[in-house]
XYZ file of C-alpha atoms in Angstrom:
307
model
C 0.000 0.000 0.000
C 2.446 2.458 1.333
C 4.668 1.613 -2.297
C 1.358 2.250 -4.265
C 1.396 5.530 -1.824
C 4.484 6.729 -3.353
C 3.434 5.950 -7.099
C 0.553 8.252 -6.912
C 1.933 10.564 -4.880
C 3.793 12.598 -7.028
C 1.369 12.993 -9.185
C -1.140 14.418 -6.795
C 1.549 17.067 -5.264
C 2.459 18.327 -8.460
C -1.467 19.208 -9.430
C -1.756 20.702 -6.221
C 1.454 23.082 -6.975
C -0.663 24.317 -9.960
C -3.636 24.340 -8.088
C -2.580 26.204 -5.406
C -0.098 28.361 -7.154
C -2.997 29.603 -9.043
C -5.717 30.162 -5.752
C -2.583 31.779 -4.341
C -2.705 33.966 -7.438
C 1.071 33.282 -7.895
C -0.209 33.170 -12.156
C -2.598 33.213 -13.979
C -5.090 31.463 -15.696
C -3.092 32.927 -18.935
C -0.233 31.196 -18.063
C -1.681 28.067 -16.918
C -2.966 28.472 -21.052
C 0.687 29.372 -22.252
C 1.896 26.211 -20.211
C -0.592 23.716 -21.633
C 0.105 24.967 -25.106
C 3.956 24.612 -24.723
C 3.349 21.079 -24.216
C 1.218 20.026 -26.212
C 2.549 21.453 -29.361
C 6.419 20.983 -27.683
C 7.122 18.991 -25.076
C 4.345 15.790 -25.988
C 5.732 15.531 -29.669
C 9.407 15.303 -28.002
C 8.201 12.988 -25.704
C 6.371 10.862 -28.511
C 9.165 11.105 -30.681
C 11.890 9.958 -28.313
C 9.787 7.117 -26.821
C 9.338 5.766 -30.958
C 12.664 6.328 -32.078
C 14.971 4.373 -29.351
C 11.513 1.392 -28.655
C 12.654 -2.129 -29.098
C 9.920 -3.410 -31.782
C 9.821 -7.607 -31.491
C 9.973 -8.913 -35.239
C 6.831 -10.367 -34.715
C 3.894 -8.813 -33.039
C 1.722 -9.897 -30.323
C -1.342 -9.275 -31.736
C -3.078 -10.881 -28.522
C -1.644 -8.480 -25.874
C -2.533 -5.586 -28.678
C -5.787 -6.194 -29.081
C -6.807 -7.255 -25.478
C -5.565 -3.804 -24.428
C -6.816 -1.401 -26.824
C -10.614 -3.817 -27.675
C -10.729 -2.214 -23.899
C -9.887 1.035 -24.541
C -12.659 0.933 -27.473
C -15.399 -0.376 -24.802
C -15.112 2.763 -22.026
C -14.166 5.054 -25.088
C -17.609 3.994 -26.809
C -19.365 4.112 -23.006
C -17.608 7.313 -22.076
C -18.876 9.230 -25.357
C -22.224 8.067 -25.087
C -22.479 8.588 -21.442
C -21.698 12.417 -21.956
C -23.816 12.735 -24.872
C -26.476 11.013 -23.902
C -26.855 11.270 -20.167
C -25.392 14.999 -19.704
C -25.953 16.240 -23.556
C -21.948 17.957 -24.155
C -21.480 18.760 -27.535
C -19.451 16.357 -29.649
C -16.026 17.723 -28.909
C -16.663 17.522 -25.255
C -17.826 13.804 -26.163
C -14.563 13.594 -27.558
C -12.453 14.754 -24.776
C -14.778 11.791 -22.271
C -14.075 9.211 -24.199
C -10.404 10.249 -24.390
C -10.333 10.574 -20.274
C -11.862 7.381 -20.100
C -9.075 5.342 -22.352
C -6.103 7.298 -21.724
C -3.569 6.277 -18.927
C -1.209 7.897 -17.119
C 1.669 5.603 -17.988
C 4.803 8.143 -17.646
C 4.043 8.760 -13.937
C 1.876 5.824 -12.555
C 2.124 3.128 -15.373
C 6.060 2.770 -15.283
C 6.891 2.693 -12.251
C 4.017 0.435 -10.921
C 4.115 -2.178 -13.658
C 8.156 -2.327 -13.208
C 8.220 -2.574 -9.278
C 5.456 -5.479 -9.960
C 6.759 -7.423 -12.552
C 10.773 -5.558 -12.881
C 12.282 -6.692 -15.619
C 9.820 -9.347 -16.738
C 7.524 -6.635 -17.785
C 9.686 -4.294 -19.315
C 9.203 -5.415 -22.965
C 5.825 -5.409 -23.114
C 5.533 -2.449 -20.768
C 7.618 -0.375 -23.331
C 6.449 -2.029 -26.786
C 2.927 -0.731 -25.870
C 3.938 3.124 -24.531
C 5.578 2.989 -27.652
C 2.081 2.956 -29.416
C -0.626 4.168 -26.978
C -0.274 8.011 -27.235
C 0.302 7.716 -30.396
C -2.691 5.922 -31.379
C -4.942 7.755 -28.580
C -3.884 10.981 -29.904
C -4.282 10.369 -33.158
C -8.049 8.987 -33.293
C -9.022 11.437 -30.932
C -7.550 14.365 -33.126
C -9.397 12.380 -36.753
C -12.563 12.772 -34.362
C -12.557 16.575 -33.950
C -11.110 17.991 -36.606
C -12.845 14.952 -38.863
C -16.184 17.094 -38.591
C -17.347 18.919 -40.975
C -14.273 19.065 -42.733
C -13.331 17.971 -46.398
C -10.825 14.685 -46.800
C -8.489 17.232 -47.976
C -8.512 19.516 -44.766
C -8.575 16.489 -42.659
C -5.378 15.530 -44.277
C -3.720 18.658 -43.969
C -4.722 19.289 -40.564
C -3.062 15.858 -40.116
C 0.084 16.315 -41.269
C 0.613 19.823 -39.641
C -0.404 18.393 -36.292
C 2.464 18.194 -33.837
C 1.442 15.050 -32.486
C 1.011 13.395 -36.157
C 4.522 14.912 -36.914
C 6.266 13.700 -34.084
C 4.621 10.421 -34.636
C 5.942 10.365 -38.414
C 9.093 11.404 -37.651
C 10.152 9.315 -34.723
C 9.032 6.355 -36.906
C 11.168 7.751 -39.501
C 14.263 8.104 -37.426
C 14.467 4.269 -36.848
C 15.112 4.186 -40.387
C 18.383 6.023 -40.037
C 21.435 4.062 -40.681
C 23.542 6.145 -38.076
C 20.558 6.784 -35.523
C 19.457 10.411 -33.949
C 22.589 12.656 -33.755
C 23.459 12.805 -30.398
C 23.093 17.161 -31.017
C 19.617 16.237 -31.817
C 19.188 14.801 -28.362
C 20.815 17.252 -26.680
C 17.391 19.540 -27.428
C 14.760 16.641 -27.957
C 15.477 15.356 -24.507
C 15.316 18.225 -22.201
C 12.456 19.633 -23.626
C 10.646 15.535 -23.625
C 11.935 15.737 -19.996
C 9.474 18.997 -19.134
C 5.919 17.913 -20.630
C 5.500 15.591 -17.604
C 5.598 18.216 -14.507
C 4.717 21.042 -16.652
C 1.374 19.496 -17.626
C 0.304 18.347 -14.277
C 1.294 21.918 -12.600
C -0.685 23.433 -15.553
C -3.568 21.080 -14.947
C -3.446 22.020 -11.225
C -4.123 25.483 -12.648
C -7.214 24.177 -14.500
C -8.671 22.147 -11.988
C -8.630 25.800 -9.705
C -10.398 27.762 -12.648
C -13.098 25.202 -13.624
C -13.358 23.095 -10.330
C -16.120 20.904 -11.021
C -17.808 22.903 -13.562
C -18.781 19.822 -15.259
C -20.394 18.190 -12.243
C -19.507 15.173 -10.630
C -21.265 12.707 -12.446
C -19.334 12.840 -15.711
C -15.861 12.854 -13.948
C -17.557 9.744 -12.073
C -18.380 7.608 -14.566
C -15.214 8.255 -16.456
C -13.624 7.448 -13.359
C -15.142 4.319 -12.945
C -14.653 3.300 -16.659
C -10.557 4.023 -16.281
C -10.211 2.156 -12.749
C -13.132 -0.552 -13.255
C -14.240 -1.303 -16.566
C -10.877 -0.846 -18.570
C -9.101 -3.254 -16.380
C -11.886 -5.723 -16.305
C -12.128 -6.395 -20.072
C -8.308 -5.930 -20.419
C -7.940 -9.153 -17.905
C -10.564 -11.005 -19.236
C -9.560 -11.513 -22.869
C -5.731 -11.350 -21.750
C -6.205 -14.431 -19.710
C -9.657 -15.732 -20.925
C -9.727 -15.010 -24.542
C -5.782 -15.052 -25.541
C -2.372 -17.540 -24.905
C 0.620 -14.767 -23.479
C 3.087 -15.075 -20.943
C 1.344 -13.910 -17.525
C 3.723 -10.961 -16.977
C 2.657 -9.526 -20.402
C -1.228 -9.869 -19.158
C -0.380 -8.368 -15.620
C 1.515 -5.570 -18.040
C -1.901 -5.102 -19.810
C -4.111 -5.023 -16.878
C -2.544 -2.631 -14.568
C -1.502 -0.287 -17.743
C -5.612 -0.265 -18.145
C -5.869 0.181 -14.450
C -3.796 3.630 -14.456
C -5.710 6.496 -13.664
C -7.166 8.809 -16.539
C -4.211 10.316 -18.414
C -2.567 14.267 -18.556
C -2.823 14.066 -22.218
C -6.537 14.002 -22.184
C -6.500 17.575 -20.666
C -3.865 18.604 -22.727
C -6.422 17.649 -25.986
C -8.747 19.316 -24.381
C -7.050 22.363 -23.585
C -6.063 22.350 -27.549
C -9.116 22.610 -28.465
C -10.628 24.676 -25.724
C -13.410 22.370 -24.886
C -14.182 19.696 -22.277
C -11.582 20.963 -20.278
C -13.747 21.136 -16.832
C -14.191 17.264 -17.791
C -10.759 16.429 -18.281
C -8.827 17.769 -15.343
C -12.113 16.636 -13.341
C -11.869 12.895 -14.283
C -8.121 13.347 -13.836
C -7.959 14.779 -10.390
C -10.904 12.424 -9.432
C -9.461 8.698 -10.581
C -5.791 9.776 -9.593
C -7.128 9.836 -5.926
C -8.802 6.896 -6.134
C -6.439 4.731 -8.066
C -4.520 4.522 -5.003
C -7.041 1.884 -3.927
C -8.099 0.298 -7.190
C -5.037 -0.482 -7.934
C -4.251 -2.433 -4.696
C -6.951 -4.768 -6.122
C -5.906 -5.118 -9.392
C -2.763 -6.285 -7.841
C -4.494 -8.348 -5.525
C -6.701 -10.158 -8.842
C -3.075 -10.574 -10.818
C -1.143 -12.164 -7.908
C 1.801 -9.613 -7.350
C 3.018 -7.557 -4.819
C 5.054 -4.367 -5.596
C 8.101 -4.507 -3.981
């Protein structure tokens, strides 16, 4: 417990430096804006593109593990969207930004070190094949779902290609295929700048969780929290040991990636596009305090003990 403790921890202090910082009226909301747009359109895409360029791909993939993990992040994404269109009637982008919450994890801060203090080096493979893909992937399909409305196949294309998270995608794909590697000069400004979208989004998402509190309500935040920590999980485990053969550290790797709480990059999307950000930083702030305890059971379902 007191190891989980520690896991979460950091997270939680470094929204409350943004949280308070801003209540304190240290900055302002202007900045907390400034911050989040540094990152996204900076510090993610360095952070994507240094995560794809030095992964270890396997020759062949485990299309098992794949699709137990992400046919789970379909389910709450579906539920999630619905949910907020349906039950509190958001408008599509907001839709967007709850099913987003719902199926992104916080790997950098809570998946890593978790899943390698539970399985160490057992589940580094898998841990890293899949970060290598997630954001990628999440922020991709989310982005295709915005700016996909109402837009010609041409603009969606172009938007595409322009994004930062599409170009760092692209390019650290591309880099693999260098015969020398990423100049080490090249790393000298890709990594410190990777190195500052962690704490600067969580201090900037303190910010946001002062300015729009629960401006969304608690219900939304609540059943996105309960899709990340419950649901997600849940059908993760059950087709990575029911439905598919893999090595039991690579299904404990699956499960307790689902079981992270709701990931910063879903308020950083929303922040982007200026919409669903009360939801966001909500679910965030909401299933990072309660993952503590969810993910004592998860643990507790897959056998392991952190040590």
């Amino acid at each position: 417990m007191l190891a989980v403790l520690l896991v979460v921890l950091p997270v939680a202090s470094l929204i409350a430096v943004g949280f308070f910082a801003r209540l304190a009226n240290l900055v302002s909301d202007r900045a907390g804006e400034g911050i989040s747009d540094f990152v996204y359109a900076l510090a993610v895409p360095c952070l994507i593109f240094r995560t794809l360029a030095k992964a270890q791909i396997p020759a062949v993939q485990p299309w098992g593990y794949w699709i137990s993990y992400f046919a789970g992040v379909a389910v709450v994404w579906v539920l999630a969207t619905v949910a907020a269109r349906q039950l509190y009637r958001v408008n599509s982008a907001e839709g967007v930004v709850a099913g987003f919450s719902a199926g992104q994890a916080n790997t950098v801060l809570v998946g890593i070190p978790l899943i390698l203090k539970a399985y160490g080096e057992e589940g580094a493979v898998p841990l890293f094949l899949l970060i290598a893909i997630h954001l990628p992937i999440m922020m991709t399909v989310a982005t295709l779902l915005v700016e996909g409305r109402g837009a010609s196949p041409v603009t969606i294309l172009r938007r595409l290609v322009t994004h930062p998270i599409v170009v760092a995608v692209l390019a650290g794909s591309a880099s693999r295929l260098l015969p020398t590697g990423v100049p080490d000069l090249a790393w000298l400004i890709i990594e410190p700048i990777a190195g500052a979208a962690v704490p600067c989004a969580l201090v900037a998402m303190g910010m946001a969780l002062r300015r729009y509190g629960l401006g969304s309500g608690f219900g939304l935040p609540a059943v996105i929290t309960v899709l990340k920590l419950v649901v997600h999980p849940l059908v993760v485990y059950l087709l990575a040991t029911q439905a598919f053969s893999m090595p039991r550290a690579w299904a404990g790797v699956a499960v307790l990636f689902a079981s992270a709480p709701s990931g910063i990059n879903a308020y950083l999307f929303a922040e982007r596009y200026r919409s669903g950000v009360g939801i966001a930083s909500s679910a965030i702030g909401l299933s990072t305090v309660l993952s503590l305890f969810t993910t004592v059971f998860w643990l507790a379902v897959l056998g392991v003990g952190v040590n």
